[in-house]
Amino acid sequence: MVANSATLKSKEQLIEKWGKQEVISGSEMLLRSLLLEGVDCVFGYPGGAVLYIYDAMYGFEDFNHLLTRHEQGAIHAADGYARSTGKVGVCIATSGPGATNLVTGIATAYMDSVPLVVITGNVATSLIGTDAFQEADIVGITMPITKHSYLVRKAEDLPRIIHEAFHIANSGRKGPVLIDIPKDVSNEKALFKPHTEVKLRGYNPTVQPNKQQVDKMLRAIEQAERPVLLVGGGAVYSGAHEEVLAFAEKTGIPVTTTLLGLGAFPSGHELHMGFPGMHGTWTANMAIQESDLLVNIGARFDDRVTGKLNGFAPNAKIVHVDIDPAEIGKNVPTDIPIVGDVKAVLQQAVAGAKYASKADAWRALIAERKAAKPFAYRDSDEELKPQWVVSMIHETTHGDAIVTTDVGQHQMWAAQYYPFNQPRSWVTSGGLGTMGFGFPSAIGAQMGNPDRTVVSINGDGGMQMCSQELAICAINNIPVKVAILNNQVLGMVRQWQELIYDNRYSHIDLAGSPDFVKLAEAYGVKAFRATNKDEARTAWEAALAHDGPAVVEFVVRKGENVYPMVTQGSTIDQMLMGDDE
């Protein structure tokens, strides 16, 4: 595998190495500054406007760059690296089409609050605004989907800008920061001075909460008879999984974790109800709807969680804990707002929390419901069911893998049938729902976690959007294990057309897809195919045993649906239960 952080020099070693004042190019400043931020892998694709930067990489042994086969692959890999490690992901692309190919990945990270530093080249400053070859106003194009942007005017500003960008991306509500570097700036010479301080007037995220608001929440919990903790991605991003567990156990409140919050609370815990919303558990959805106190910890009340807003948690007092004050009250009226970092809020709350003694009957009811209506499907010995495949993957990896997914039915089955007991083990595009995300994000996750098993669960549709990244797995021996649930159709679209559009199936047939085994082998990747349970288990175990990348194509039932399902316009207690109904 490509060199990882263990082979790179420490920040102290680098500062000592570069301690003397030197006049160097902007490109060299960029590379040095990235290393000083602890960057151990950059994902990118070169082009004319960044050639000075790539020239500076030549012979720069301390700098680790992974050449992807598409800019979208680069930014999704950086995203997967960031989500799975908690560090800032970094990618580089050239101007014009190189930069615009990053837009979907930037929006993906922005929607899910993922810290990225996105570096683009631009035409020379003298050509900006002239419609020069491969010129695009990438700062303007991405303004709505970045946390902050820089257009670098002077090489000497690069060390400061890099340091600020990492601080902004990975503090407060995390998100992508764009740095656009004109070609002449990347070649300009200036005195290199490592930057170690951040002074940003007007940017001071609230980390510590207002104690009075925390006390109000604790008093509400003491009085509640039907409380629920709704735990979102913010709990993962703040590293608050231990605090979430301590708070839930001290108060005895049942917990539901959103799609991006999976892993923030152990799935096997007696208080865990699964995830809520469109394809969530019957227990979690009913609990939210019947609750008298809903404590939202780091979730943003996404429409896939709430369903019909004016019927969501109709009898509940709402507590909302979020580091971004703009989220509080945006979708759901809030009775007790708490602005602050989730970890800091829960550390303060745990100290004063008491057991919710009035909720004993509620806890008993939740336990009964969990036992009565778990996720269920009708298994088959004739056809390979996707739910069985995901359960088998969970069993054979002992639930310890990092799992990335693309978007669609397989994403929901992975969330339903692969329980997570530790944070940063689940990497998926939640807010934007980006097809093509799953496989390259697994590459980034593997680069950031070389000692863990990384499994990429994909559909046959999304896999074809970034399948060219199989090349870098083969070349660099990146041992990602790829599971393709091939139902020869755009499954989630087909499900909607069946249930909502009266079986009018329009443009969803993927029967012309390639032979995925041959495709993988063409790139030099070990590949297998399975059409029944015996073949599936044998192929998957062989893939896991292989010391490099491997692809397994599971040919699954075409007409399988994801249940439960809440259709748009319904409240989340109005669930279609499928075969159980």
Coordinates of C-alpha atoms in Angstrom, one line a residue:
M1 CA 0.0 0.0 0.0
V2 CA 1.1 3.6 -0.5
A3 CA 3.0 5.1 2.4
N4 CA 0.9 6.0 5.4
S5 CA 1.4 8.4 8.3
A6 CA 3.7 6.0 10.2
T7 CA 6.4 6.7 7.5
L8 CA 6.2 10.4 7.7
K9 CA 8.2 12.8 9.8
S10 CA 6.7 14.5 12.8
K11 CA 5.8 18.2 12.8
E12 CA 8.7 18.9 15.2
Q13 CA 11.2 17.2 12.8
L14 CA 9.8 19.1 9.9
I15 CA 10.1 22.5 11.7
E16 CA 13.7 21.6 12.6
K17 CA 14.4 20.7 9.0
W18 CA 12.9 23.9 7.6
G19 CA 13.9 26.1 10.5
K20 CA 16.2 28.3 8.5
Q21 CA 14.7 31.1 6.5
E22 CA 14.5 30.2 2.8
V23 CA 13.1 31.8 -0.3
I24 CA 11.1 29.1 -2.1
S25 CA 8.2 28.9 -4.5
G26 CA 4.6 29.0 -3.6
S27 CA 4.3 25.4 -4.6
E28 CA 7.0 24.3 -2.2
M29 CA 5.3 26.5 0.5
L30 CA 2.1 24.6 -0.1
L31 CA 3.6 21.2 0.2
R32 CA 5.5 22.1 3.3
S33 CA 2.5 23.7 4.9
L34 CA 0.3 20.7 4.3
L35 CA 2.9 18.5 6.0
L36 CA 3.1 20.8 8.9
E37 CA -0.7 20.3 9.3
G38 CA -0.1 16.6 9.6
V39 CA -1.3 15.6 6.2
D40 CA -0.2 12.1 5.4
C41 CA -2.0 11.6 2.1
V42 CA -3.3 13.9 -0.6
F43 CA -5.6 12.7 -3.4
G44 CA -5.4 14.4 -6.7
Y45 CA -5.2 14.7 -10.4
P46 CA -2.7 17.0 -12.3
G47 CA -3.3 19.5 -15.1
G48 CA -1.8 22.6 -16.6
A49 CA -2.7 25.1 -13.8
V50 CA -1.2 22.9 -11.1
L51 CA 2.0 21.7 -12.9
Y52 CA 4.2 23.9 -10.7
I53 CA 2.7 22.2 -7.6
Y54 CA 3.2 18.7 -9.1
D55 CA 6.7 19.6 -10.2
A56 CA 7.4 20.5 -6.5
M57 CA 6.3 17.0 -5.5
Y58 CA 8.9 15.4 -7.8
G59 CA 11.6 13.9 -5.5
F60 CA 9.8 15.3 -2.3
E61 CA 10.0 12.1 -0.3
D62 CA 8.1 13.4 2.7
F63 CA 5.0 14.2 0.6
N64 CA 2.5 11.4 -0.1
H65 CA 0.2 11.8 -3.1
L66 CA -2.3 9.3 -4.5
L67 CA -3.1 9.7 -8.2
T68 CA -6.8 8.9 -8.7
R69 CA -8.4 8.3 -12.1
H70 CA -11.0 11.1 -11.9
E71 CA -11.2 14.3 -9.8
Q72 CA -14.5 13.1 -8.3
G73 CA -12.7 9.9 -7.2
A74 CA -10.1 12.2 -5.5
I75 CA -12.5 14.2 -3.5
H76 CA -14.7 11.3 -2.4
A77 CA -11.5 9.5 -1.3
A78 CA -10.5 12.6 0.7
D79 CA -14.0 12.6 2.2
G80 CA -13.8 8.9 3.2
Y81 CA -10.4 9.6 4.7
A82 CA -11.8 12.5 6.8
R83 CA -15.0 10.7 8.0
S84 CA -13.1 7.6 9.1
T85 CA -10.1 9.3 10.8
G86 CA -11.5 12.6 12.1
K87 CA -8.6 14.4 10.3
V88 CA -9.0 16.9 7.5
G89 CA -9.1 15.3 4.0
V90 CA -7.1 17.0 1.2
C91 CA -7.5 16.9 -2.5
I92 CA -5.9 18.7 -5.5
A93 CA -7.2 19.4 -9.0
T94 CA -6.4 21.7 -11.8
S95 CA -8.4 24.7 -13.1
G96 CA -11.6 24.6 -15.2
P97 CA -12.9 21.1 -15.7
G98 CA -10.6 19.7 -13.0
A99 CA -12.1 22.1 -10.5
T100 CA -15.7 21.7 -11.6
N101 CA -15.3 17.9 -11.4
L102 CA -14.9 18.4 -7.6
V103 CA -18.2 20.3 -7.2
T104 CA -20.3 17.2 -6.4
G105 CA -17.8 16.0 -3.8
I106 CA -17.6 19.5 -2.2
A107 CA -21.4 19.5 -1.9
T108 CA -21.4 16.0 -0.5
A109 CA -19.0 17.1 2.3
Y110 CA -20.8 20.3 2.9
M111 CA -24.2 18.6 3.4
D112 CA -22.7 16.1 5.9
S113 CA -20.3 18.6 7.7
V114 CA -17.1 16.8 6.6
P115 CA -13.8 18.7 7.0
L116 CA -11.9 19.0 3.7
V117 CA -9.3 21.3 2.3
V118 CA -9.9 21.5 -1.4
I119 CA -7.0 22.9 -3.5
T120 CA -7.6 24.0 -7.0
G121 CA -5.3 25.6 -9.6
N122 CA -6.4 28.6 -11.6
V123 CA -5.1 30.5 -14.6
A124 CA -2.5 33.2 -14.0
T125 CA -3.8 36.3 -12.2
S126 CA -3.3 38.4 -15.3
L127 CA -5.7 36.1 -17.2
I128 CA -8.5 35.9 -14.6
G129 CA -11.7 37.2 -16.0
T130 CA -10.6 36.9 -19.6
D131 CA -12.2 33.5 -20.3
A132 CA -8.8 32.0 -20.7
F133 CA -8.2 28.4 -21.5
Q134 CA -9.5 26.2 -18.7
E135 CA -10.6 29.2 -16.6
A136 CA -13.6 28.8 -14.3
D137 CA -14.6 30.9 -11.3
I138 CA -14.5 28.0 -8.9
V139 CA -14.7 30.3 -5.9
G140 CA -18.0 31.7 -7.2
I141 CA -19.3 28.3 -8.4
T142 CA -18.8 26.7 -5.0
M143 CA -19.7 29.7 -2.7
P144 CA -23.0 28.1 -1.5
I145 CA -21.3 24.7 -0.7
T146 CA -18.1 25.7 1.1
K147 CA -17.6 26.9 4.6
H148 CA -15.0 29.4 3.4
S149 CA -13.0 30.1 0.3
Y150 CA -9.6 31.7 -0.5
L151 CA -8.3 33.1 -3.8
V152 CA -4.5 33.3 -3.2
R153 CA -3.0 36.5 -4.5
K154 CA 0.6 36.3 -3.1
A155 CA 2.8 33.3 -2.4
E156 CA 3.8 34.6 0.9
D157 CA 0.2 34.3 2.1
L158 CA 0.1 30.5 1.5
P159 CA 1.4 29.3 4.9
R160 CA -1.1 31.5 6.7
I161 CA -4.0 30.5 4.4
I162 CA -3.2 26.8 4.7
H163 CA -3.1 27.0 8.5
E164 CA -6.4 29.0 8.7
A165 CA -8.1 26.7 6.2
F166 CA -7.4 23.6 8.4
H167 CA -8.6 25.4 11.5
I168 CA -11.8 26.5 9.8
A169 CA -12.5 23.1 8.2
N170 CA -12.1 21.2 11.4
S171 CA -13.6 23.5 14.0
G172 CA -17.1 24.6 14.8
R173 CA -19.5 23.0 12.4
K174 CA -17.0 21.2 10.2
G175 CA -17.0 21.6 6.4
P176 CA -15.0 22.0 3.2
V177 CA -12.7 25.0 2.6
L178 CA -11.6 25.9 -0.9
I179 CA -8.1 27.3 -1.7
D180 CA -7.8 28.5 -5.3
I181 CA -4.2 29.1 -6.4
P182 CA -3.4 31.0 -9.7
K183 CA -0.6 29.4 -11.7
D184 CA 1.8 32.4 -11.4
V185 CA 1.3 32.4 -7.6
S186 CA 2.3 28.8 -7.3
N187 CA 5.6 29.7 -9.1
E188 CA 6.2 33.0 -7.3
K189 CA 9.2 33.0 -4.9
A190 CA 8.9 34.3 -1.4
L191 CA 10.3 33.9 2.1
F192 CA 8.8 30.8 3.8
K193 CA 7.7 31.3 7.4
P194 CA 5.7 28.4 9.0
H195 CA 2.4 29.7 10.4
T196 CA 1.3 28.5 13.8
E197 CA -1.3 31.0 15.0
V198 CA -4.9 31.7 13.9
K199 CA -6.4 35.1 14.3
L200 CA -9.8 35.2 12.5
R201 CA -11.9 38.2 13.4
G202 CA -15.6 37.2 13.5
Y203 CA -15.0 33.5 13.6
N204 CA -15.3 32.1 17.1
P205 CA -17.6 29.1 17.3
T206 CA -19.4 28.5 20.6
V207 CA -17.9 25.4 22.1
Q208 CA -19.0 25.6 25.8
P209 CA -22.7 25.7 26.4
N210 CA -24.8 28.0 28.5
K211 CA -25.1 26.2 31.9
Q212 CA -28.6 27.4 32.5
Q213 CA -29.8 25.8 29.2
V214 CA -28.1 22.5 30.2
D215 CA -29.8 22.7 33.6
K216 CA -33.2 23.2 31.8
M217 CA -32.6 20.1 29.8
L218 CA -31.7 18.1 32.9
R219 CA -34.9 19.2 34.7
A220 CA -37.0 18.3 31.7
I221 CA -35.5 14.8 31.7
E222 CA -36.4 14.4 35.4
Q223 CA -40.0 15.2 34.6
A224 CA -40.3 13.2 31.4
E225 CA -42.3 10.0 31.2
R226 CA -41.5 9.2 27.5
P227 CA -38.1 10.7 26.7
V228 CA -36.0 9.9 23.6
L229 CA -32.4 10.7 22.7
L230 CA -32.0 11.5 18.9
V231 CA -28.2 11.2 18.3
G232 CA -26.8 12.6 15.0
G233 CA -23.6 12.9 13.1
G234 CA -22.5 15.7 15.3
A235 CA -21.9 13.3 18.1
V236 CA -19.5 11.3 15.9
Y237 CA -17.7 14.4 14.5
S238 CA -17.1 15.8 18.0
G239 CA -15.7 12.5 19.3
A240 CA -18.5 12.3 21.9
H241 CA -19.4 8.6 21.7
E242 CA -18.2 7.9 25.2
E243 CA -20.2 10.9 26.6
V244 CA -23.3 9.8 24.7
L245 CA -23.0 6.3 26.2
A246 CA -22.5 7.7 29.7
F247 CA -25.4 10.2 29.4
A248 CA -27.8 7.5 28.1
E249 CA -26.9 5.1 30.8
K250 CA -27.0 7.6 33.6
T251 CA -30.5 8.9 32.5
G252 CA -31.8 5.6 31.1
I253 CA -33.2 7.3 28.1
P254 CA -33.8 5.1 24.9
V255 CA -31.6 6.1 22.0
T256 CA -32.1 6.4 18.3
T257 CA -29.2 7.3 16.0
T258 CA -29.6 8.9 12.6
L259 CA -28.1 7.5 9.5
L260 CA -24.9 9.6 10.0
G261 CA -25.0 9.0 13.7
L262 CA -24.7 5.2 13.4
G263 CA -21.8 4.1 15.6
A264 CA -22.1 7.0 18.0
F265 CA -24.0 4.7 20.3
P266 CA -23.5 0.9 20.4
S267 CA -26.1 -0.9 18.3
G268 CA -26.2 -3.8 20.6
H269 CA -27.0 -1.8 23.7
E270 CA -30.3 -2.4 25.4
L271 CA -31.3 1.3 25.1
H272 CA -30.6 1.4 21.3
M273 CA -33.7 1.5 19.1
G274 CA -32.0 1.6 15.7
F275 CA -32.1 4.5 13.3
P276 CA -35.3 6.6 12.6
G277 CA -37.0 8.0 9.6
M278 CA -37.9 6.8 6.1
H279 CA -36.4 3.4 6.4
G280 CA -35.8 3.3 10.1
T281 CA -37.1 0.9 12.7
W282 CA -40.7 0.7 13.8
T283 CA -39.6 1.1 17.4
A284 CA -37.6 4.3 16.9
N285 CA -40.3 6.0 14.7
M286 CA -43.1 5.1 17.1
A287 CA -41.0 6.2 20.1
I288 CA -40.4 9.6 18.5
Q289 CA -44.0 10.1 17.7
E290 CA -45.2 9.2 21.2
S291 CA -42.4 10.9 23.1
D292 CA -43.0 13.8 25.5
L293 CA -39.4 14.9 25.4
L294 CA -37.1 14.6 22.4
V295 CA -33.5 15.5 23.0
N296 CA -31.7 16.1 19.7
I297 CA -27.9 15.7 20.1
G298 CA -26.0 16.8 17.0
A299 CA -28.7 16.1 14.3
R300 CA -30.2 18.6 12.0
F301 CA -33.8 17.3 11.7
D302 CA -33.4 16.2 8.1
D303 CA -36.6 15.5 6.2
R304 CA -35.7 11.8 5.8
V305 CA -35.8 11.7 9.7
T306 CA -38.8 13.9 10.3
G307 CA -41.2 12.9 7.5
K308 CA -44.2 15.3 7.4
L309 CA -43.0 18.1 9.6
N310 CA -46.3 19.3 11.0
G311 CA -46.9 15.8 12.3
F312 CA -43.4 15.1 13.7
A313 CA -43.1 14.4 17.5
P314 CA -46.5 16.1 18.0
N315 CA -46.5 15.9 21.8
A316 CA -42.8 16.3 22.6
K317 CA -40.9 19.1 24.2
I318 CA -37.9 19.6 21.9
V319 CA -34.3 20.0 23.1
H320 CA -31.8 20.7 20.4
V321 CA -28.0 20.5 21.0
D322 CA -25.9 21.8 18.1
I323 CA -22.7 23.7 17.5
D324 CA -24.4 25.5 14.6
P325 CA -27.0 28.0 16.0
A326 CA -28.5 28.3 12.5
E327 CA -29.8 24.7 12.7
I328 CA -31.7 25.2 15.9
G329 CA -35.3 26.0 15.2
K330 CA -34.7 25.8 11.4
N331 CA -37.0 22.9 10.7
V332 CA -38.5 22.0 14.1
P333 CA -39.5 24.6 16.8
T334 CA -37.2 24.2 19.7
D335 CA -38.2 24.6 23.4
I336 CA -34.7 24.3 24.9
P337 CA -31.9 25.4 22.6
I338 CA -28.3 24.5 23.6
V339 CA -25.5 25.9 21.4
G340 CA -22.2 24.2 21.9
D341 CA -20.0 21.3 21.0
V342 CA -21.7 18.0 21.6
K343 CA -18.8 16.6 23.6
A344 CA -18.6 19.7 25.8
V345 CA -22.4 19.8 26.3
L346 CA -22.6 16.2 27.4
Q347 CA -19.5 16.4 29.6
Q348 CA -21.4 19.1 31.5
A349 CA -24.7 17.3 31.4
V350 CA -23.4 14.0 32.6
A351 CA -22.1 15.6 35.8
G352 CA -25.6 16.7 36.8
A353 CA -27.8 14.1 35.2
K354 CA -30.2 11.9 37.1
Y355 CA -32.0 8.8 36.2
A356 CA -35.3 9.4 34.4
S357 CA -37.3 7.5 37.1
K358 CA -40.7 8.4 35.6
A359 CA -39.9 6.5 32.4
D360 CA -39.8 3.0 33.7
A361 CA -42.9 1.9 31.9
W362 CA -41.6 3.6 28.8
R363 CA -38.4 1.6 28.8
A364 CA -40.3 -1.6 29.2
L365 CA -42.6 -0.7 26.3
I366 CA -39.5 0.0 24.1
A367 CA -38.0 -3.3 25.0
E368 CA -41.2 -5.1 24.1
R369 CA -41.5 -3.3 20.7
K370 CA -37.8 -4.1 19.8
A371 CA -38.5 -7.7 20.4
A372 CA -41.8 -7.7 18.5
K373 CA -40.8 -5.8 15.4
P374 CA -37.1 -6.0 14.4
F375 CA -36.0 -5.5 10.8
A376 CA -37.3 -8.5 8.9
Y377 CA -37.3 -9.9 5.4
R378 CA -38.5 -13.1 3.7
D379 CA -35.4 -15.2 3.1
S380 CA -35.0 -17.6 0.2
D381 CA -32.9 -20.6 -0.7
E382 CA -33.6 -20.1 -4.4
E383 CA -32.6 -16.4 -4.7
L384 CA -29.8 -14.5 -3.1
K385 CA -31.4 -11.8 -0.8
P386 CA -29.4 -8.6 -0.3
Q387 CA -30.3 -8.5 3.4
W388 CA -28.8 -11.9 3.9
V389 CA -25.6 -10.8 2.1
V390 CA -25.2 -7.8 4.4
S391 CA -25.8 -9.9 7.5
M392 CA -23.2 -12.4 6.2
I393 CA -20.7 -9.6 5.7
H394 CA -21.3 -8.5 9.2
E395 CA -20.8 -12.0 10.6
T396 CA -17.6 -12.6 8.7
T397 CA -16.0 -9.3 9.6
H398 CA -17.2 -9.7 13.2
G399 CA -18.8 -6.2 13.0
D400 CA -15.3 -4.6 13.1
A401 CA -15.0 -3.3 9.5
I402 CA -15.2 0.2 8.3
V403 CA -18.2 0.1 5.9
T404 CA -18.7 2.6 3.1
T405 CA -21.7 2.6 0.8
D406 CA -23.0 4.2 -2.3
V407 CA -26.6 5.5 -2.3
G408 CA -29.7 3.5 -2.8
Q409 CA -31.3 0.3 -1.6
H410 CA -28.0 -1.3 -0.7
Q411 CA -27.2 1.7 1.5
M412 CA -30.4 1.2 3.6
W413 CA -29.8 -2.5 3.8
A414 CA -26.3 -1.9 5.0
A415 CA -27.6 0.5 7.7
Q416 CA -30.3 -2.0 8.7
Y417 CA -28.3 -5.2 8.8
Y418 CA -24.7 -4.2 9.6
P419 CA -24.9 -3.1 13.3
F420 CA -22.1 -0.6 14.4
N421 CA -20.6 -0.5 17.9
Q422 CA -17.9 2.1 17.4
P423 CA -17.8 5.5 15.7
R424 CA -16.2 6.4 12.4
S425 CA -16.9 2.9 11.1
W426 CA -19.8 4.0 8.8
V427 CA -19.1 6.2 5.8
T428 CA -22.0 7.1 3.6
S429 CA -23.4 10.2 1.8
G430 CA -26.4 11.2 3.8
G431 CA -27.5 14.7 2.9
L432 CA -26.7 14.9 -0.8
G433 CA -27.1 11.2 -1.6
T434 CA -24.3 11.0 -4.0
M435 CA -24.0 8.0 -6.3
G436 CA -20.4 7.1 -7.1
F437 CA -19.4 8.0 -3.5
G438 CA -19.1 4.5 -2.0
F439 CA -16.1 3.0 -3.7
P440 CA -13.6 5.9 -3.7
S441 CA -14.5 6.9 -0.2
A442 CA -13.5 3.3 0.8
I443 CA -10.1 4.0 -0.8
G444 CA -9.7 7.1 1.4
A445 CA -10.9 5.2 4.5
Q446 CA -8.3 2.4 3.8
M447 CA -5.5 5.0 3.4
G448 CA -6.4 6.5 6.7
N449 CA -6.8 3.2 8.5
P450 CA -4.3 0.8 6.9
D451 CA -4.7 -1.7 9.7
R452 CA -8.5 -2.1 9.5
T453 CA -10.7 -4.1 7.1
V454 CA -12.6 -1.7 4.8
V455 CA -15.6 -3.0 3.0
S456 CA -17.3 -1.0 0.3
I457 CA -21.0 -2.0 -0.3
N458 CA -22.3 -0.8 -3.6
G459 CA -25.1 -1.1 -6.1
D460 CA -24.5 -2.0 -9.7
G461 CA -25.5 1.6 -10.7
G462 CA -23.2 3.6 -8.4
M463 CA -20.3 1.3 -8.9
Q464 CA -20.1 2.2 -12.5
M465 CA -19.8 5.9 -11.7
C466 CA -16.3 5.6 -10.2
S467 CA -15.2 2.1 -11.1
Q468 CA -12.1 3.4 -12.8
E469 CA -10.6 3.8 -9.3
L470 CA -10.1 0.1 -9.3
A471 CA -6.8 0.9 -11.1
I472 CA -5.3 2.7 -8.0
C473 CA -6.3 -0.2 -5.7
A474 CA -4.5 -2.6 -8.0
I475 CA -1.4 -0.4 -8.6
N476 CA -1.0 0.5 -4.9
N477 CA -2.3 -2.8 -3.4
I478 CA -5.0 -1.0 -1.4
P479 CA -6.9 -3.9 0.1
V480 CA -10.5 -2.6 -0.1
K481 CA -13.1 -5.4 -0.3
V482 CA -15.9 -4.4 -2.7
A483 CA -19.3 -6.0 -2.4
I484 CA -21.6 -5.2 -5.4
L485 CA -25.3 -6.0 -4.8
N486 CA -26.2 -6.5 -8.5
N487 CA -30.0 -6.4 -9.1
Q488 CA -29.6 -5.1 -12.6
V489 CA -31.8 -2.1 -11.9
L490 CA -31.8 1.3 -10.2
G491 CA -33.3 -0.3 -7.2
M492 CA -34.5 2.6 -5.1
V493 CA -35.9 4.4 -8.1
R494 CA -37.7 1.1 -9.1
Q495 CA -39.1 0.8 -5.6
W496 CA -40.6 4.3 -5.7
Q497 CA -42.0 3.7 -9.2
E498 CA -43.6 0.5 -7.9
L499 CA -45.1 1.9 -4.7
I500 CA -45.8 5.5 -5.6
Y501 CA -46.0 5.7 -9.4
D502 CA -48.3 2.7 -10.0
N503 CA -45.7 0.4 -11.4
R504 CA -44.8 2.7 -14.2
Y505 CA -41.1 1.7 -14.6
S506 CA -39.3 4.4 -16.5
H507 CA -35.6 4.2 -17.5
I508 CA -34.3 2.1 -14.7
D509 CA -33.0 -1.0 -16.5
L510 CA -29.3 -1.6 -15.9
A511 CA -29.2 -5.0 -17.7
G512 CA -26.5 -3.7 -20.0
S513 CA -24.0 -3.3 -17.2
P514 CA -20.6 -4.9 -17.6
D515 CA -19.5 -8.2 -16.3
F516 CA -18.1 -6.9 -13.0
V517 CA -15.8 -9.8 -12.5
K518 CA -14.2 -9.2 -15.9
L519 CA -14.1 -5.5 -15.3
A520 CA -12.2 -5.9 -12.0
E521 CA -9.8 -8.4 -13.5
A522 CA -9.1 -6.0 -16.4
Y523 CA -7.8 -3.6 -13.8
G524 CA -5.8 -6.4 -12.1
V525 CA -8.1 -6.9 -9.1
K526 CA -9.1 -10.3 -7.8
A527 CA -12.8 -10.9 -8.4
F528 CA -15.6 -13.4 -7.7
R529 CA -19.3 -13.9 -8.5
A530 CA -22.0 -15.4 -6.3
T531 CA -25.6 -16.4 -7.2
N532 CA -26.6 -18.4 -4.1
K533 CA -25.7 -18.6 -0.4
D534 CA -23.0 -21.2 -0.7
E535 CA -21.3 -19.3 -3.5
A536 CA -21.7 -16.1 -1.6
R537 CA -20.1 -17.3 1.6
T538 CA -17.2 -19.0 -0.3
A539 CA -16.5 -16.0 -2.5
W540 CA -16.7 -13.5 0.3
E541 CA -14.4 -15.5 2.6
A542 CA -11.9 -15.8 -0.3
A543 CA -12.0 -12.0 -0.8
L544 CA -11.4 -11.4 2.9
A545 CA -8.5 -13.8 2.9
H546 CA -6.9 -12.2 -0.1
D547 CA -4.1 -9.8 0.9
G548 CA -5.0 -7.2 -1.8
P549 CA -8.1 -5.6 -3.2
A550 CA -11.0 -7.8 -4.1
V551 CA -14.4 -7.5 -5.7
V552 CA -17.4 -9.8 -5.1
E553 CA -20.5 -9.5 -7.3
F554 CA -23.5 -10.8 -5.5
V555 CA -26.4 -11.4 -8.0
V556 CA -29.4 -10.6 -5.9
R557 CA -33.2 -10.5 -6.4
K558 CA -34.3 -7.8 -8.7
G559 CA -37.6 -6.9 -7.2
E560 CA -36.6 -6.8 -3.5
N561 CA -37.8 -3.7 -1.6
V562 CA -36.4 -1.9 1.5
Y563 CA -38.9 -2.0 4.4
P564 CA -40.0 -0.3 6.5
M565 CA -40.7 2.7 4.3
V566 CA -42.3 6.0 5.0
T567 CA -43.6 7.6 1.8
Q568 CA -43.2 11.4 1.2
G569 CA -46.0 13.4 2.8
S570 CA -46.5 10.8 5.6
T571 CA -45.6 11.1 9.2
I572 CA -43.0 8.6 10.4
D573 CA -45.5 6.4 12.2
Q574 CA -47.2 5.8 8.9
M575 CA -44.9 3.0 7.8
L576 CA -45.2 0.5 5.0
M577 CA -43.9 -2.8 6.6
G578 CA -43.8 -4.9 3.4
D579 CA -44.0 -8.6 3.9
D580 CA -45.0 -8.2 7.6
E581 CA -48.1 -6.2 6.8

